[in-house]
XYZ file of C-alpha atoms in Angstrom:
707
model
C 114.488 96.210 121.206
C 113.251 96.647 122.663
C 110.402 94.999 119.619
C 107.340 95.507 119.290
C 105.786 94.046 115.765
C 102.926 96.254 113.368
C 100.914 93.844 112.288
C 98.406 94.160 109.620
C 95.978 91.377 108.511
C 97.189 88.385 107.854
C 100.898 90.007 108.344
C 100.824 88.511 111.483
C 101.961 85.174 109.874
C 105.429 86.647 109.831
C 105.445 87.987 113.549
C 106.864 86.621 116.684
C 103.887 87.321 118.774
C 105.296 86.059 122.222
C 104.700 84.317 124.866
C 103.422 80.155 124.961
C 103.628 77.009 126.909
C 104.736 74.303 124.837
C 104.862 70.705 126.683
C 107.023 68.211 124.880
C 105.081 65.467 126.151
C 101.666 64.210 124.111
C 97.921 64.117 123.996
C 95.608 61.196 124.284
C 93.603 63.602 122.187
C 93.121 64.105 118.710
C 94.723 66.777 117.774
C 92.791 67.058 114.706
C 88.984 67.627 116.321
C 88.219 70.361 116.560
C 86.080 70.163 119.979
C 89.335 69.585 121.711
C 91.583 71.258 120.282
C 92.158 74.646 122.864
C 94.062 75.924 119.815
C 90.607 75.678 117.792
C 87.873 76.980 119.968
C 87.681 79.692 122.148
C 89.209 79.747 125.902
C 86.697 80.002 128.631
C 89.361 81.879 130.289
C 89.458 85.379 131.285
C 89.700 87.557 128.045
C 90.007 85.182 126.127
C 93.777 84.699 127.246
C 95.399 80.977 126.083
C 94.697 78.275 128.917
C 98.571 76.867 128.595
C 97.392 74.515 130.388
C 95.400 72.580 127.914
C 98.142 73.055 125.121
C 100.512 70.925 124.233
C 103.171 70.600 120.813
C 100.768 68.405 118.744
C 97.566 70.769 118.886
C 99.576 73.420 116.696
C 100.411 71.690 113.161
C 96.586 70.712 112.951
C 95.383 74.312 114.352
C 97.111 75.604 111.872
C 96.820 73.837 108.659
C 93.449 74.475 109.647
C 93.249 78.482 110.298
C 94.566 78.512 106.605
C 92.379 76.247 105.160
C 89.404 78.272 106.215
C 91.222 81.533 105.648
C 91.647 80.579 102.229
C 88.139 79.441 101.528
C 86.790 82.450 102.571
C 88.922 84.144 100.523
C 88.280 82.022 97.811
C 84.907 83.124 98.454
C 84.770 86.352 98.295
C 86.698 86.679 95.365
C 84.700 84.395 93.199
C 81.263 86.589 94.595
C 78.826 87.411 91.834
C 77.538 90.233 93.795
C 78.684 93.871 93.115
C 82.009 94.296 96.148
C 80.679 95.971 99.067
C 81.990 97.172 102.365
C 81.150 93.967 104.155
C 80.625 91.236 101.372
C 84.261 92.407 100.600
C 86.528 93.906 103.222
C 84.584 93.315 106.396
C 84.924 89.568 105.269
C 87.683 89.534 104.506
C 89.076 91.478 107.934
C 87.214 87.799 109.686
C 88.701 85.759 107.426
C 91.712 85.155 108.505
C 90.497 85.200 113.202
C 91.165 81.633 113.621
C 94.375 81.332 111.922
C 95.339 85.249 113.807
C 94.308 82.819 117.229
C 95.840 80.114 116.966
C 99.972 81.825 115.777
C 99.296 84.531 118.061
C 99.879 81.607 120.560
C 102.567 79.718 117.934
C 104.312 82.496 117.489
C 104.296 83.573 121.625
C 105.992 79.958 122.348
C 108.715 80.150 119.349
C 109.914 83.259 120.732
C 109.766 82.938 124.630
C 109.763 78.817 125.048
C 110.716 77.018 122.061
C 111.971 73.037 121.250
C 112.869 71.500 118.618
C 109.365 70.226 117.925
C 108.022 73.887 116.872
C 111.067 74.667 116.042
C 110.113 71.816 113.048
C 106.708 72.842 113.054
C 107.832 76.779 112.376
C 110.207 75.838 109.728
C 107.181 73.578 108.242
C 104.540 76.244 107.878
C 106.853 79.117 106.965
C 107.288 78.484 103.098
C 103.332 77.489 103.691
C 101.890 81.439 105.329
C 104.100 83.094 102.452
C 101.626 80.982 100.172
C 98.157 82.033 101.925
C 99.267 85.478 101.940
C 100.578 85.228 98.775
C 97.322 83.488 97.916
C 95.747 86.838 99.369
C 97.329 89.948 98.299
C 98.134 88.390 94.679
C 94.552 87.566 93.960
C 93.917 89.655 90.799
C 89.726 89.206 91.540
C 90.444 89.976 95.407
C 92.334 92.775 94.576
C 89.692 93.955 91.375
C 86.714 94.403 93.979
C 89.278 96.142 97.038
C 90.035 98.217 94.160
C 87.247 99.400 93.031
C 86.055 100.298 96.732
C 88.910 102.236 97.472
C 87.532 103.974 93.926
C 84.206 105.278 95.667
C 85.014 105.258 99.547
C 83.726 108.362 99.664
C 80.538 107.387 98.509
C 79.610 104.926 100.776
C 78.156 107.060 103.498
C 81.099 104.687 106.280
C 82.372 106.224 109.325
C 85.645 107.658 109.102
C 88.024 104.094 110.342
C 85.588 101.826 108.119
C 87.329 104.670 105.540
C 90.366 103.922 106.626
C 90.508 100.420 106.451
C 89.248 100.301 102.502
C 92.895 102.365 102.149
C 94.760 100.040 103.906
C 93.865 96.717 102.474
C 94.639 98.845 98.820
C 97.551 100.087 99.912
C 98.684 96.792 101.218
C 97.314 94.225 98.135
C 99.960 97.389 96.303
C 102.335 96.840 98.315
C 102.177 93.184 97.841
C 102.003 93.054 94.466
C 98.831 93.110 92.995
C 99.676 95.150 89.536
C 101.935 92.655 88.816
C 101.796 90.566 85.629
C 100.777 86.546 86.347
C 104.146 86.314 85.080
C 106.078 88.218 87.402
C 103.817 86.873 90.820
C 104.843 83.924 90.121
C 108.130 84.897 90.774
C 107.699 87.425 93.832
C 105.353 83.922 94.952
C 108.708 81.936 94.720
C 110.978 84.271 96.307
C 108.188 85.142 98.812
C 108.615 81.692 99.941
C 111.613 81.008 100.142
C 112.415 84.585 102.045
C 109.934 82.998 104.691
C 111.798 79.530 104.356
C 115.639 81.725 105.119
C 113.936 83.515 108.072
C 113.265 80.636 109.370
C 116.839 79.475 109.579
C 118.582 82.245 109.811
C 116.432 82.277 113.128
C 117.116 78.477 114.320
C 120.786 79.008 113.369
C 121.124 82.220 115.158
C 119.281 80.241 118.016
C 122.092 77.534 118.507
C 124.582 79.963 117.869
C 123.869 82.008 120.821
C 123.289 78.297 122.842
C 126.465 77.252 121.707
C 128.682 80.140 122.170
C 128.046 79.647 125.905
C 131.167 79.732 127.773
C 131.942 77.818 130.698
C 134.930 78.623 133.187
C 136.942 76.756 135.108
C 139.372 78.561 137.231
C 137.667 80.760 139.880
C 140.176 84.155 139.059
C 139.153 84.289 135.240
C 135.602 85.920 136.699
C 137.967 88.522 139.455
C 135.263 90.973 139.803
C 131.800 89.582 139.442
C 129.990 89.123 142.875
C 129.258 85.967 144.926
C 125.424 86.127 143.920
C 126.919 86.763 140.025
C 128.571 83.688 140.537
C 125.848 81.580 142.233
C 123.520 82.335 139.432
C 126.080 81.069 136.702
C 126.980 78.185 138.400
C 126.898 75.346 135.842
C 124.257 72.994 136.092
C 125.778 70.803 133.559
C 129.173 70.210 134.534
C 131.661 72.096 136.614
C 132.767 76.124 136.647
C 130.006 78.968 135.467
C 129.184 79.038 132.596
C 128.315 82.131 130.884
C 125.308 82.268 128.469
C 125.308 85.002 125.289
C 122.988 88.132 124.996
C 121.823 88.655 121.700
C 124.112 91.997 121.852
C 127.860 92.906 120.756
C 128.209 93.961 124.417
C 127.953 91.468 126.933
C 126.573 92.708 130.372
C 129.594 91.755 132.454
C 132.242 92.405 130.875
C 131.593 96.117 132.944
C 132.372 93.786 136.352
C 135.171 91.390 134.929
C 138.923 92.148 135.930
C 140.688 90.203 133.620
C 140.932 91.221 130.560
C 141.759 87.741 128.690
C 138.721 87.003 130.419
C 136.772 90.073 128.829
C 138.438 89.273 125.522
C 137.393 85.894 125.140
C 133.466 87.070 126.288
C 133.897 89.686 123.545
C 135.002 87.235 121.005
C 132.933 84.545 121.896
C 129.998 86.826 121.390
C 131.337 89.249 118.101
C 132.040 85.399 116.351
C 128.861 83.635 117.447
C 128.349 82.543 113.969
C 132.050 82.487 112.348
C 133.414 79.356 111.058
C 130.963 77.156 113.057
C 128.251 74.967 112.192
C 125.935 77.740 113.160
C 127.111 80.624 110.680
C 124.177 82.527 109.089
C 126.850 84.256 106.163
C 125.456 82.636 103.857
C 121.982 82.860 104.698
C 122.661 86.512 105.358
C 124.132 87.872 101.507
C 121.267 85.654 99.910
C 118.244 87.011 102.170
C 119.590 90.212 100.917
C 119.948 89.887 97.277
C 116.862 88.030 97.611
C 115.334 91.500 98.675
C 116.504 93.417 96.235
C 115.297 91.351 93.786
C 112.001 91.564 95.432
C 112.702 95.319 95.390
C 113.089 95.255 91.241
C 110.162 92.988 90.709
C 108.037 95.171 92.744
C 109.480 98.796 90.300
C 112.076 100.254 93.164
C 115.198 100.410 92.833
C 116.146 98.344 96.118
C 113.975 96.956 99.148
C 114.637 99.653 102.013
C 112.827 101.965 99.120
C 109.658 98.986 98.613
C 109.529 98.314 102.519
C 109.724 102.291 103.542
C 106.063 102.638 101.569
C 104.067 104.680 104.540
C 106.212 105.090 106.967
C 106.873 108.732 107.942
C 110.731 108.584 106.669
C 108.527 107.557 103.001
C 112.588 107.155 101.182
C 116.157 105.961 101.648
C 117.540 109.438 100.872
C 115.667 110.669 104.333
C 116.975 107.995 106.738
C 120.722 108.535 105.220
C 120.275 112.582 105.472
C 118.948 111.757 109.360
C 122.741 109.685 109.445
C 124.239 111.999 108.559
C 123.293 114.454 110.997
C 123.888 112.430 113.687
C 126.845 110.652 112.271
C 129.805 113.718 112.938
C 128.145 114.808 116.007
C 128.190 111.078 117.707
C 131.423 109.752 116.541
C 133.431 112.973 117.714
C 131.398 112.619 121.368
C 131.977 108.616 121.448
C 136.282 110.315 120.225
C 136.716 111.991 123.522
C 134.802 109.582 125.788
C 137.523 107.188 124.343
C 140.126 109.475 125.619
C 138.350 109.600 128.641
C 138.542 105.982 129.201
C 142.252 105.627 127.656
C 143.394 108.250 130.497
C 141.160 106.211 133.003
C 143.537 102.301 131.733
C 146.881 105.243 132.569
C 146.195 106.677 136.031
C 144.892 102.431 136.852
C 148.587 101.499 135.687
C 147.933 99.660 132.298
C 149.704 99.836 129.560
C 147.774 99.216 126.345
C 145.486 99.847 123.722
C 141.715 100.305 124.184
C 139.594 98.010 122.811
C 135.969 97.300 122.705
C 136.372 94.612 125.551
C 137.614 97.146 127.551
C 135.234 99.691 127.223
C 132.664 99.359 129.890
C 134.663 97.756 132.389
C 136.951 101.177 132.296
C 133.744 102.973 131.522
C 132.706 102.650 134.569
C 135.097 103.713 136.472
C 135.383 107.064 134.673
C 131.422 107.341 135.685
C 132.958 106.734 139.530
C 135.849 109.383 138.606
C 132.817 112.198 137.143
C 129.882 111.694 138.942
C 130.806 109.558 142.239
C 128.494 106.474 140.942
C 128.420 103.365 140.846
C 126.237 100.508 138.834
C 127.066 98.428 142.524
C 125.540 101.515 144.492
C 122.276 101.385 142.021
C 120.925 97.868 141.485
C 120.115 97.221 145.589
C 117.084 99.634 144.727
C 115.889 97.589 141.195
C 114.020 94.713 142.336
C 112.282 93.312 139.024
C 109.445 93.259 141.337
C 109.567 95.638 142.598
C 110.515 97.837 139.594
C 107.442 96.816 137.586
C 104.552 97.022 140.239
C 105.796 100.343 142.156
C 107.729 101.950 138.847
C 106.817 100.996 135.552
C 102.620 100.281 136.664
C 102.640 103.219 138.769
C 103.518 105.533 136.161
C 100.716 104.199 133.894
C 98.464 105.448 136.896
C 99.690 108.379 137.712
C 98.844 109.512 133.865
C 96.585 107.052 132.939
C 94.198 106.119 135.796
C 95.483 102.358 135.687
C 95.706 99.683 137.941
C 96.389 96.574 138.875
C 95.763 93.447 140.340
C 97.997 89.831 140.309
C 96.337 87.116 138.757
C 97.919 83.317 140.086
C 95.384 81.695 139.110
C 95.967 82.246 135.160
C 98.112 79.236 133.438
C 101.185 80.339 131.969
C 102.914 78.960 129.734
C 106.776 79.135 132.003
C 106.777 79.215 136.193
C 108.646 82.743 135.264
C 106.104 84.202 134.197
C 103.626 86.680 136.270
C 100.050 87.672 134.945
C 98.790 91.301 136.024
C 95.048 92.435 135.090
C 94.792 95.473 134.381
C 92.028 98.050 134.972
C 91.134 101.957 134.580
C 90.429 104.884 137.117
C 86.636 104.170 137.738
C 86.859 99.685 137.835
C 86.810 98.749 134.706
C 88.316 95.737 133.090
C 90.895 96.695 130.635
C 93.054 93.569 129.727
C 95.700 90.906 131.394
C 99.752 91.645 130.696
C 102.385 88.899 131.010
C 105.459 89.950 132.276
C 108.425 87.162 130.835
C 111.451 88.761 131.917
C 114.379 86.709 132.297
C 116.742 84.835 130.147
C 116.736 81.157 129.308
C 117.614 78.751 126.372
C 114.443 78.180 124.542
C 114.233 82.173 124.432
C 115.299 83.987 121.465
C 117.479 87.681 122.266
C 116.325 91.018 122.754
C 112.588 92.338 124.705
C 109.725 92.425 122.530
C 106.133 92.884 123.353
C 103.136 91.248 121.211
C 99.396 90.787 121.287
C 98.101 86.728 122.380
C 94.571 88.860 122.045
C 94.308 91.631 120.289
C 91.539 94.483 120.881
C 88.702 95.200 118.543
C 85.463 96.213 119.058
C 84.438 93.801 116.257
C 84.924 91.092 118.023
C 84.193 91.983 121.856
C 87.581 91.875 123.141
C 89.684 93.546 125.440
C 93.509 92.864 124.968
C 95.473 89.952 126.238
C 99.227 91.539 125.945
C 102.835 90.349 127.267
C 106.682 91.217 127.255
C 109.256 89.640 126.773
C 112.834 90.598 128.221
C 116.786 88.897 128.633
C 117.007 89.567 132.110
C 119.939 87.381 134.400
C 117.803 84.857 136.083
C 119.335 85.086 139.629
C 120.369 81.994 141.828
C 117.906 80.310 143.442
C 116.760 82.364 146.900
C 119.252 85.770 145.119
C 117.589 88.811 144.653
C 116.128 89.769 140.957
C 118.037 93.214 140.659
C 118.466 95.370 137.015
C 120.715 97.746 135.920
C 119.438 100.971 135.160
C 119.286 100.007 131.671
C 116.999 97.271 132.015
C 115.293 99.141 134.016
C 114.140 101.461 131.107
C 113.866 98.775 128.746
C 111.129 97.138 131.140
C 109.522 101.375 131.384
C 110.854 100.727 127.159
C 108.218 97.387 126.926
C 105.138 98.543 129.106
C 105.150 101.236 127.153
C 104.351 99.470 123.717
C 101.695 97.029 126.560
C 100.003 100.167 126.950
C 99.644 101.710 123.259
C 98.198 97.560 122.963
C 95.878 98.481 125.592
C 94.378 101.675 125.216
C 93.910 100.561 121.322
C 90.129 101.834 120.180
C 89.155 100.277 117.248
C 86.392 98.394 115.694
C 88.761 96.707 113.264
C 91.440 94.204 114.546
C 93.899 94.832 111.678
C 94.123 98.715 112.593
C 94.213 98.188 116.215
C 97.069 99.933 118.992
C 100.611 99.024 117.579
C 99.069 98.498 113.986
C 101.081 101.530 112.824
C 103.934 102.208 110.933
C 107.426 101.460 112.257
C 108.676 104.676 112.436
C 106.121 105.340 114.950
C 105.239 102.461 116.891
C 108.650 102.973 118.692
C 107.574 106.311 119.808
C 104.382 105.244 122.347
C 107.855 102.898 124.226
C 110.410 105.104 124.238
C 108.359 108.184 125.266
C 107.687 106.095 128.534
C 111.409 105.485 129.409
C 111.132 108.720 130.242
C 109.535 108.385 133.820
C 111.957 105.834 135.023
C 114.091 108.776 136.045
C 111.610 111.324 136.862
C 111.937 112.365 140.287
C 108.293 111.107 141.698
C 108.510 107.958 139.764
C 111.958 107.156 141.114
C 111.648 107.365 144.357
C 108.805 105.144 144.936
C 110.599 102.179 143.354
C 113.604 102.341 143.696
C 113.559 101.148 147.391
C 116.732 98.955 148.968
C 115.604 94.823 148.409
C 116.637 94.284 151.549
C 115.926 96.969 153.952
C 112.820 99.108 151.996
C 114.906 102.606 152.224
C 113.871 104.677 149.667
C 117.051 105.826 147.167
C 118.454 108.236 148.706
C 118.821 111.563 147.605
C 122.387 111.950 146.883
C 121.948 109.066 144.539
C 118.986 110.157 142.023
C 121.502 113.845 141.657
C 124.098 111.713 140.497
C 122.548 109.421 138.224
C 120.524 112.327 136.173
C 123.667 114.210 136.305
C 125.520 111.174 134.913
C 122.021 110.728 132.199
C 124.712 111.978 129.165
C 127.456 109.904 130.307
C 128.843 108.084 127.307
C 126.081 108.802 124.846
C 128.769 109.304 122.537
C 129.254 105.650 122.557
C 125.063 105.077 122.656
C 123.835 106.810 119.479
C 127.544 105.675 117.450
C 126.542 101.715 118.507
C 123.275 103.051 117.557
C 123.753 104.448 114.670
C 126.199 101.461 113.166
C 123.115 98.951 113.331
C 120.635 100.892 112.231
C 123.620 102.358 108.284
C 124.526 97.669 108.221
C 120.948 97.626 108.251
C 120.059 99.944 105.446
C 123.591 99.183 103.781
C 121.931 95.802 103.597
C 119.077 96.881 102.012
C 120.404 99.131 99.292
C 121.617 96.962 97.839
C 120.675 96.859 93.563
C 118.891 93.119 92.154
C 122.052 92.354 90.069
C 124.443 93.054 93.853
C 126.066 89.059 94.811
C 128.149 89.806 97.697
C 131.133 87.156 97.997
C 131.667 88.207 101.102
C 129.464 89.684 104.586
C 131.940 90.118 106.903
C 133.478 92.604 104.180
C 130.501 93.860 103.082
C 130.018 94.821 106.575
C 133.659 96.072 107.151
C 132.999 98.522 104.166
C 129.846 99.828 105.192
C 130.909 100.832 108.134
C 133.681 102.672 106.827
C 132.222 104.781 103.695
C 129.770 106.219 106.615
C 132.508 106.643 108.873
C 131.093 104.748 111.536
C 133.778 103.034 112.221
C 136.787 106.308 113.336
C 136.144 105.136 116.578
C 137.652 101.245 116.730
C 136.519 100.636 120.128
C 132.591 101.582 118.944
C 131.091 98.121 117.244
C 127.353 97.500 116.386
C 124.825 97.137 118.338
C 124.108 94.065 116.696
C 126.233 93.063 113.898
C 125.360 91.530 110.585
C 125.990 87.646 111.670
C 123.459 88.339 114.498
C 120.996 90.864 113.711
C 117.798 89.358 113.970
C 115.409 92.480 114.321
C 116.354 92.049 110.310
C 117.317 88.891 108.925
C 115.062 87.295 111.722
C 112.339 89.490 111.857
C 110.264 92.315 110.416
C 112.678 94.953 111.047
C 114.473 95.045 107.698
C 115.489 98.158 106.584
C 113.370 99.343 109.665
C 116.185 99.495 112.453
C 117.189 103.009 111.856
C 113.225 103.668 113.687
C 114.593 103.944 116.940
C 116.644 106.672 116.422
C 113.786 109.024 114.471
C 110.934 108.093 116.872
C 114.157 108.605 119.688
C 113.759 112.618 118.065
C 109.517 111.894 118.604
C 109.938 111.198 122.498
C 112.278 113.494 123.615
C 109.575 116.222 122.162
C 107.139 114.625 123.565
C 108.550 115.136 126.804
C 109.981 118.536 126.248
C 106.275 119.032 126.103
C 104.818 117.965 129.373
C 107.734 119.619 131.113
C 106.222 122.268 130.062
C 102.911 121.797 130.457
C 102.854 120.598 133.994
C 105.241 117.456 134.020
C 102.888 113.789 135.065
C 99.850 114.690 135.455
C 95.977 113.164 134.889
C 95.135 115.349 132.619
C 98.204 115.830 130.586
C 98.395 111.228 130.600
C 94.547 111.398 129.270
C 95.195 114.109 126.916
C 98.562 111.954 125.520
C 95.898 108.882 125.488
C 93.400 110.079 123.814
C 94.979 111.818 120.604
C 97.531 108.897 120.254
C 97.726 106.305 122.174
C 94.379 104.936 121.662
C 94.137 106.030 117.527
C 96.335 103.221 116.209
C 95.971 103.189 112.558
C 93.033 105.676 112.209
C 94.868 108.437 111.301
C 97.905 109.878 109.443
C 100.582 109.595 111.657
C 102.504 113.087 111.433
C 98.971 114.971 111.227
C 98.142 112.830 114.291
C 101.523 113.730 116.105
C 101.053 117.537 115.374
C 97.274 117.845 116.452
C 98.761 116.761 120.342
C 102.206 118.541 120.605
C 101.096 121.672 118.725
C 103.460 121.735 115.990
C 106.291 119.796 114.167
C 108.042 117.838 116.536
C 111.511 119.532 117.117
C 115.179 117.761 117.097
C 117.125 119.909 120.073
C 115.386 118.321 123.231
C 117.044 114.838 122.001
C 120.193 116.862 121.103
C 120.119 117.439 124.237
C 119.434 114.430 126.089
C 122.000 113.331 124.261
C 124.698 115.995 125.237
C 125.353 116.731 121.949
C 123.259 120.160 121.732
């Protein structure tokens, strides 16, 4: 999650731009006073970065209200203008209309994702229907639509640059997708749907955060935690009472299941995660069924057989049938490989003198034993070589320097929203400033689960702004004085999220709504997944994989073992991903008249009919009830995009391997032809122009061990 949100002007209102500092204290300033509210004026910090030393909770609501009011006023003036529509007085004016609101909401949603509190959650709940109403006031305004439609019809005769033409097309497509062609009566119905959906999505996120925090397990018997290191135990010490407290991450499997030796403890932890919302005060089943049913009605109102068909407009997949076709091509091989892996793990259980049938809470624990036996590779051997800051600076940044010439400098003078956040200034090869990067890696109760990237400031030549970008992860925070060591999966996640960041940093667009990561969901994951490849590239790995105590480089023998184990457990990994992706699509292809009596029964049937339940010990990566990507974020009918773009990233890496590998020339070509283009070109053609051919699936199958 690995999460970035594709943003079009105003849809930023529904994204989770993530990072901000909030203070619980009030301020003596008048938050309604524009000159005293730091959110309503441009920051004086480098790159217009948010000044978190001045921002308090009290500033957000008045700033958001004022931003909405300013945009509503600007939109009315554009729509009601008596002059003929031109690019400047309609499209460009519309592009500029949300400048203040975007600045404020970028910071606000950064906070609500990465460091929220009760006050911000209350504001978020209050603002959700207002944001929905604002989007409707723009995209369902017929006078405004007619001006945009007219310009779209004559765009080729206006003598505009290509990016300006693309901006017209983009707005027109957004208006049509939003329902601009509906009758006045249907528009009113749609407005009601949108307001309710916004409220439900906000309710889901709030309820899930409470469920995650409430579901943490406390153990007072140290023996129950056998298998955990002293450093792990120290990091889990319960600050609110006796014993040790294990927080829940927002995935089905929990990292500590790999180490825990006590089977009863593993079962308890797994079930706490799996059933975190069921039958509790934080139950989300009613929310998600209402969301799915309402989305289906919205899809039908807009003229589509289901919500997924409506949502996939403008994507590379185009229609749900193409997504299911991809699933059908992968499920048999994935589940067959997972079944073989399950048999190996069951044999390991027997070898260890145990007599039980493999369950989901056993998989990671015994899979690690299989890996050690097959490849002589123990995760605990690797972790001392993966210290968080070293991985970032000597791995992630080093790869970016080798490919793109980027250098970095840590900035301790830039205020952050939390003490754990690191800030870096990035520079081009010639020393020219590139932007600011915030790294927020450790889990905390105020942060939602997962990993993501977003912008505090979006690149645009229109406003002469360079990007201010952040990555957020949820790595377990070590105890004070202990090193922050990562698993290899967590290392990959860091490379992944910085791939999104590079997509944003290399943006070179005139208009912010076309800038950087503002591309289709099933393309936006391509640059991030592609960047994962460099984590294991020998030259990169040797540079960052150094022992946190001795500084010694990781031995070649360990490097060889890591590479040889590259296809290990891939049946499990692909099957759990397919299960989650399939659930997402099944929830969003229901008809408008469907009534879902029980969310858990729906989920069980969805997995059974696509044969994704044949290996019972492989659960979905996310169950529906805590699937934040689709019920609380921007990936509804879009989680498949991780698999869709996996084909692209393996194919792209194959091109690099066949053309000299990690070179500045290759990196520059990829930057110029892909990473810097934003949403200014047809994405399929852009990839083909860079690659020289259509993508091939063979490299993905090889990487997964499925060929």
